[in-house]
JSON list of C-alpha atoms in Angstrom, two decimals:
[
{"chain": "A", "resi": 1, "resn": "MET", "atom": "CA", "xyz": [113.49, 157.95, 131.04]},
{"chain": "A", "resi": 2, "resn": "LYS", "atom": "CA", "xyz": [113.08, 157.13, 134.71]},
{"chain": "A", "resi": 3, "resn": "LYS", "atom": "CA", "xyz": [110.68, 154.38, 135.80]},
{"chain": "A", "resi": 4, "resn": "PRO", "atom": "CA", "xyz": [107.64, 155.36, 137.87]},
{"chain": "A", "resi": 5, "resn": "LEU", "atom": "CA", "xyz": [108.36, 155.21, 141.61]},
{"chain": "A", "resi": 6, "resn": "ASN", "atom": "CA", "xyz": [106.14, 152.16, 142.20]},
{"chain": "A", "resi": 7, "resn": "PHE", "atom": "CA", "xyz": [108.00, 150.28, 139.46]},
{"chain": "A", "resi": 8, "resn": "ALA", "atom": "CA", "xyz": [111.34, 151.23, 141.01]},
{"chain": "A", "resi": 9, "resn": "ILE", "atom": "CA", "xyz": [110.15, 150.00, 144.41]},
{"chain": "A", "resi": 10, "resn": "LEU", "atom": "CA", "xyz": [109.09, 146.66, 142.97]},
{"chain": "A", "resi": 11, "resn": "LYS", "atom": "CA", "xyz": [112.33, 146.23, 141.00]},
{"chain": "A", "resi": 12, "resn": "TYR", "atom": "CA", "xyz": [114.38, 147.08, 144.09]},
{"chain": "A", "resi": 13, "resn": "MET", "atom": "CA", "xyz": [112.53, 144.40, 146.05]},
{"chain": "A", "resi": 14, "resn": "THR", "atom": "CA", "xyz": [113.71, 141.79, 143.52]},
{"chain": "A", "resi": 15, "resn": "THR", "atom": "CA", "xyz": [117.36, 142.68, 144.26]},
{"chain": "A", "resi": 16, "resn": "VAL", "atom": "CA", "xyz": [117.37, 142.21, 148.05]},
{"chain": "A", "resi": 17, "resn": "ASN", "atom": "CA", "xyz": [116.51, 139.37, 150.42]},
{"chain": "A", "resi": 18, "resn": "GLU", "atom": "CA", "xyz": [114.14, 141.64, 152.34]},
{"chain": "A", "resi": 19, "resn": "ALA", "atom": "CA", "xyz": [113.62, 145.33, 152.97]},
{"chain": "A", "resi": 20, "resn": "CYS", "atom": "CA", "xyz": [111.59, 147.69, 155.12]},
{"chain": "A", "resi": 21, "resn": "THR", "atom": "CA", "xyz": [110.23, 151.08, 154.13]},
{"chain": "A", "resi": 22, "resn": "GLU", "atom": "CA", "xyz": [113.35, 152.85, 155.38]},
{"chain": "A", "resi": 23, "resn": "ASP", "atom": "CA", "xyz": [115.58, 150.54, 153.32]},
{"chain": "A", "resi": 24, "resn": "VAL", "atom": "CA", "xyz": [113.59, 151.37, 150.18]},
{"chain": "A", "resi": 25, "resn": "LEU", "atom": "CA", "xyz": [113.77, 155.10, 150.88]},
{"chain": "A", "resi": 26, "resn": "CYS", "atom": "CA", "xyz": [117.52, 154.93, 151.42]},
{"chain": "A", "resi": 27, "resn": "ALA", "atom": "CA", "xyz": [118.13, 152.84, 148.29]},
{"chain": "A", "resi": 28, "resn": "LEU", "atom": "CA", "xyz": [116.04, 155.02, 145.97]},
{"chain": "A", "resi": 29, "resn": "LYS", "atom": "CA", "xyz": [116.71, 158.48, 147.40]},
{"chain": "A", "resi": 30, "resn": "ASP", "atom": "CA", "xyz": [119.25, 159.54, 144.75]},
{"chain": "A", "resi": 31, "resn": "GLY", "atom": "CA", "xyz": [116.84, 159.05, 141.87]},
{"chain": "A", "resi": 32, "resn": "TYR", "atom": "CA", "xyz": [113.45, 159.62, 143.46]},
{"chain": "A", "resi": 33, "resn": "SER", "atom": "CA", "xyz": [113.74, 162.00, 146.43]},
{"chain": "A", "resi": 34, "resn": "SER", "atom": "CA", "xyz": [112.06, 164.81, 144.47]},
{"chain": "A", "resi": 35, "resn": "PHE", "atom": "CA", "xyz": [108.93, 162.73, 143.84]},
{"chain": "A", "resi": 36, "resn": "ARG", "atom": "CA", "xyz": [105.89, 163.78, 145.88]},
{"chain": "A", "resi": 37, "resn": "ALA", "atom": "CA", "xyz": [105.14, 160.16, 146.83]},
{"chain": "A", "resi": 38, "resn": "PHE", "atom": "CA", "xyz": [108.70, 159.60, 148.07]},
{"chain": "A", "resi": 39, "resn": "ASN", "atom": "CA", "xyz": [107.85, 159.46, 151.77]},
{"chain": "A", "resi": 40, "resn": "LYS", "atom": "CA", "xyz": [107.47, 156.76, 154.38]},
{"chain": "A", "resi": 41, "resn": "SER", "atom": "CA", "xyz": [103.68, 156.60, 154.24]},
{"chain": "A", "resi": 42, "resn": "ASP", "atom": "CA", "xyz": [103.38, 156.32, 150.46]},
{"chain": "A", "resi": 43, "resn": "VAL", "atom": "CA", "xyz": [106.24, 153.83, 150.12]},
{"chain": "A", "resi": 44, "resn": "LEU", "atom": "CA", "xyz": [104.68, 151.66, 152.85]},
{"chain": "A", "resi": 45, "resn": "ASN", "atom": "CA", "xyz": [101.38, 151.88, 150.99]},
{"chain": "A", "resi": 46, "resn": "ALA", "atom": "CA", "xyz": [103.11, 150.72, 147.78]},
{"chain": "A", "resi": 47, "resn": "LEU", "atom": "CA", "xyz": [104.67, 147.77, 149.62]},
{"chain": "A", "resi": 48, "resn": "LEU", "atom": "CA", "xyz": [101.35, 146.79, 151.22]},
{"chain": "A", "resi": 49, "resn": "THR", "atom": "CA", "xyz": [99.59, 147.05, 147.86]},
{"chain": "A", "resi": 50, "resn": "ALA", "atom": "CA", "xyz": [102.21, 144.79, 146.28]},
{"chain": "A", "resi": 51, "resn": "GLU", "atom": "CA", "xyz": [101.69, 142.34, 149.14]},
{"chain": "A", "resi": 52, "resn": "ALA", "atom": "CA", "xyz": [97.90, 142.42, 148.65]},
{"chain": "A", "resi": 53, "resn": "ASN", "atom": "CA", "xyz": [98.44, 141.75, 144.94]},
{"chain": "A", "resi": 54, "resn": "GLY", "atom": "CA", "xyz": [100.64, 138.72, 145.66]},
{"chain": "A", "resi": 55, "resn": "LEU", "atom": "CA", "xyz": [103.93, 140.20, 144.44]},
{"chain": "A", "resi": 56, "resn": "LEU", "atom": "CA", "xyz": [105.54, 140.55, 147.88]},
{"chain": "A", "resi": 57, "resn": "GLU", "atom": "CA", "xyz": [105.10, 138.92, 151.25]},
{"chain": "A", "resi": 58, "resn": "GLU", "atom": "CA", "xyz": [105.80, 140.10, 154.76]},
{"chain": "A", "resi": 59, "resn": "SER", "atom": "CA", "xyz": [108.98, 138.43, 155.98]},
{"chain": "A", "resi": 60, "resn": "ARG", "atom": "CA", "xyz": [109.17, 139.77, 159.54]},
{"chain": "A", "resi": 61, "resn": "TYR", "atom": "CA", "xyz": [108.65, 142.79, 161.72]},
{"chain": "A", "resi": 62, "resn": "ASP", "atom": "CA", "xyz": [110.47, 144.47, 164.57]},
{"chain": "A", "resi": 63, "resn": "LEU", "atom": "CA", "xyz": [110.65, 147.78, 166.42]},
{"chain": "A", "resi": 64, "resn": "ASP", "atom": "CA", "xyz": [112.85, 150.62, 165.23]},
{"chain": "A", "resi": 65, "resn": "ASP", "atom": "CA", "xyz": [114.91, 152.84, 167.54]},
{"chain": "A", "resi": 66, "resn": "GLU", "atom": "CA", "xyz": [111.85, 154.97, 168.26]},
{"chain": "A", "resi": 67, "resn": "GLY", "atom": "CA", "xyz": [109.68, 151.98, 169.20]},
{"chain": "A", "resi": 68, "resn": "GLN", "atom": "CA", "xyz": [107.67, 152.06, 165.96]},
{"chain": "A", "resi": 69, "resn": "VAL", "atom": "CA", "xyz": [106.76, 148.81, 164.22]},
{"chain": "A", "resi": 70, "resn": "ARG", "atom": "CA", "xyz": [108.89, 148.23, 161.16]},
{"chain": "A", "resi": 71, "resn": "MET", "atom": "CA", "xyz": [107.59, 145.72, 158.60]},
{"chain": "A", "resi": 72, "resn": "PHE", "atom": "CA", "xyz": [109.95, 143.86, 156.29]},
{"chain": "A", "resi": 73, "resn": "PHE", "atom": "CA", "xyz": [108.88, 142.50, 152.92]},
{"chain": "A", "resi": 74, "resn": "ARG", "atom": "CA", "xyz": [110.42, 140.16, 150.39]},
{"chain": "A", "resi": 75, "resn": "ALA", "atom": "CA", "xyz": [109.70, 139.19, 146.83]},
{"chain": "A", "resi": 76, "resn": "HIS", "atom": "CA", "xyz": [109.05, 135.44, 146.78]},
{"chain": "A", "resi": 77, "resn": "ALA", "atom": "CA", "xyz": [110.15, 133.52, 143.68]},
{"chain": "A", "resi": 78, "resn": "GLU", "atom": "CA", "xyz": [106.83, 133.77, 141.83]},
{"chain": "A", "resi": 79, "resn": "GLY", "atom": "CA", "xyz": [106.40, 137.45, 142.72]},
{"chain": "A", "resi": 80, "resn": "ALA", "atom": "CA", "xyz": [109.95, 138.30, 141.63]},
{"chain": "A", "resi": 81, "resn": "ALA", "atom": "CA", "xyz": [109.42, 136.44, 138.34]},
{"chain": "A", "resi": 82, "resn": "THR", "atom": "CA", "xyz": [106.20, 138.36, 137.70]},
{"chain": "A", "resi": 83, "resn": "ILE", "atom": "CA", "xyz": [107.82, 141.72, 138.52]},
{"chain": "A", "resi": 84, "resn": "ASN", "atom": "CA", "xyz": [110.81, 140.98, 136.29]},
{"chain": "A", "resi": 85, "resn": "ARG", "atom": "CA", "xyz": [108.57, 139.79, 133.46]},
{"chain": "A", "resi": 86, "resn": "TYR", "atom": "CA", "xyz": [106.58, 143.03, 133.34]},
{"chain": "A", "resi": 87, "resn": "ILE", "atom": "CA", "xyz": [109.12, 145.64, 134.44]},
{"chain": "A", "resi": 88, "resn": "SER", "atom": "CA", "xyz": [112.35, 145.63, 132.46]},
{"chain": "A", "resi": 89, "resn": "ASN", "atom": "CA", "xyz": [115.68, 146.98, 133.70]}
]
């Protein structure tokens, strides 16, 4: 059985140094592209919620090719440990 999308986003964040919304969408598209919440806005919301809950932190930001702000997040050690403790592989 497939994990819920938010769980997959959190688990993915424990496998990379940092990622932006577009990175998450690209990494999870094969398994989750049919999900209604699989879009830039909802994935960004999931990342911001995880940040607000202390699981992720913003690592940097830049502008994409269209001049839009792109936020990057990372799972710090304590956040990654918490995610991995509660969401199994």
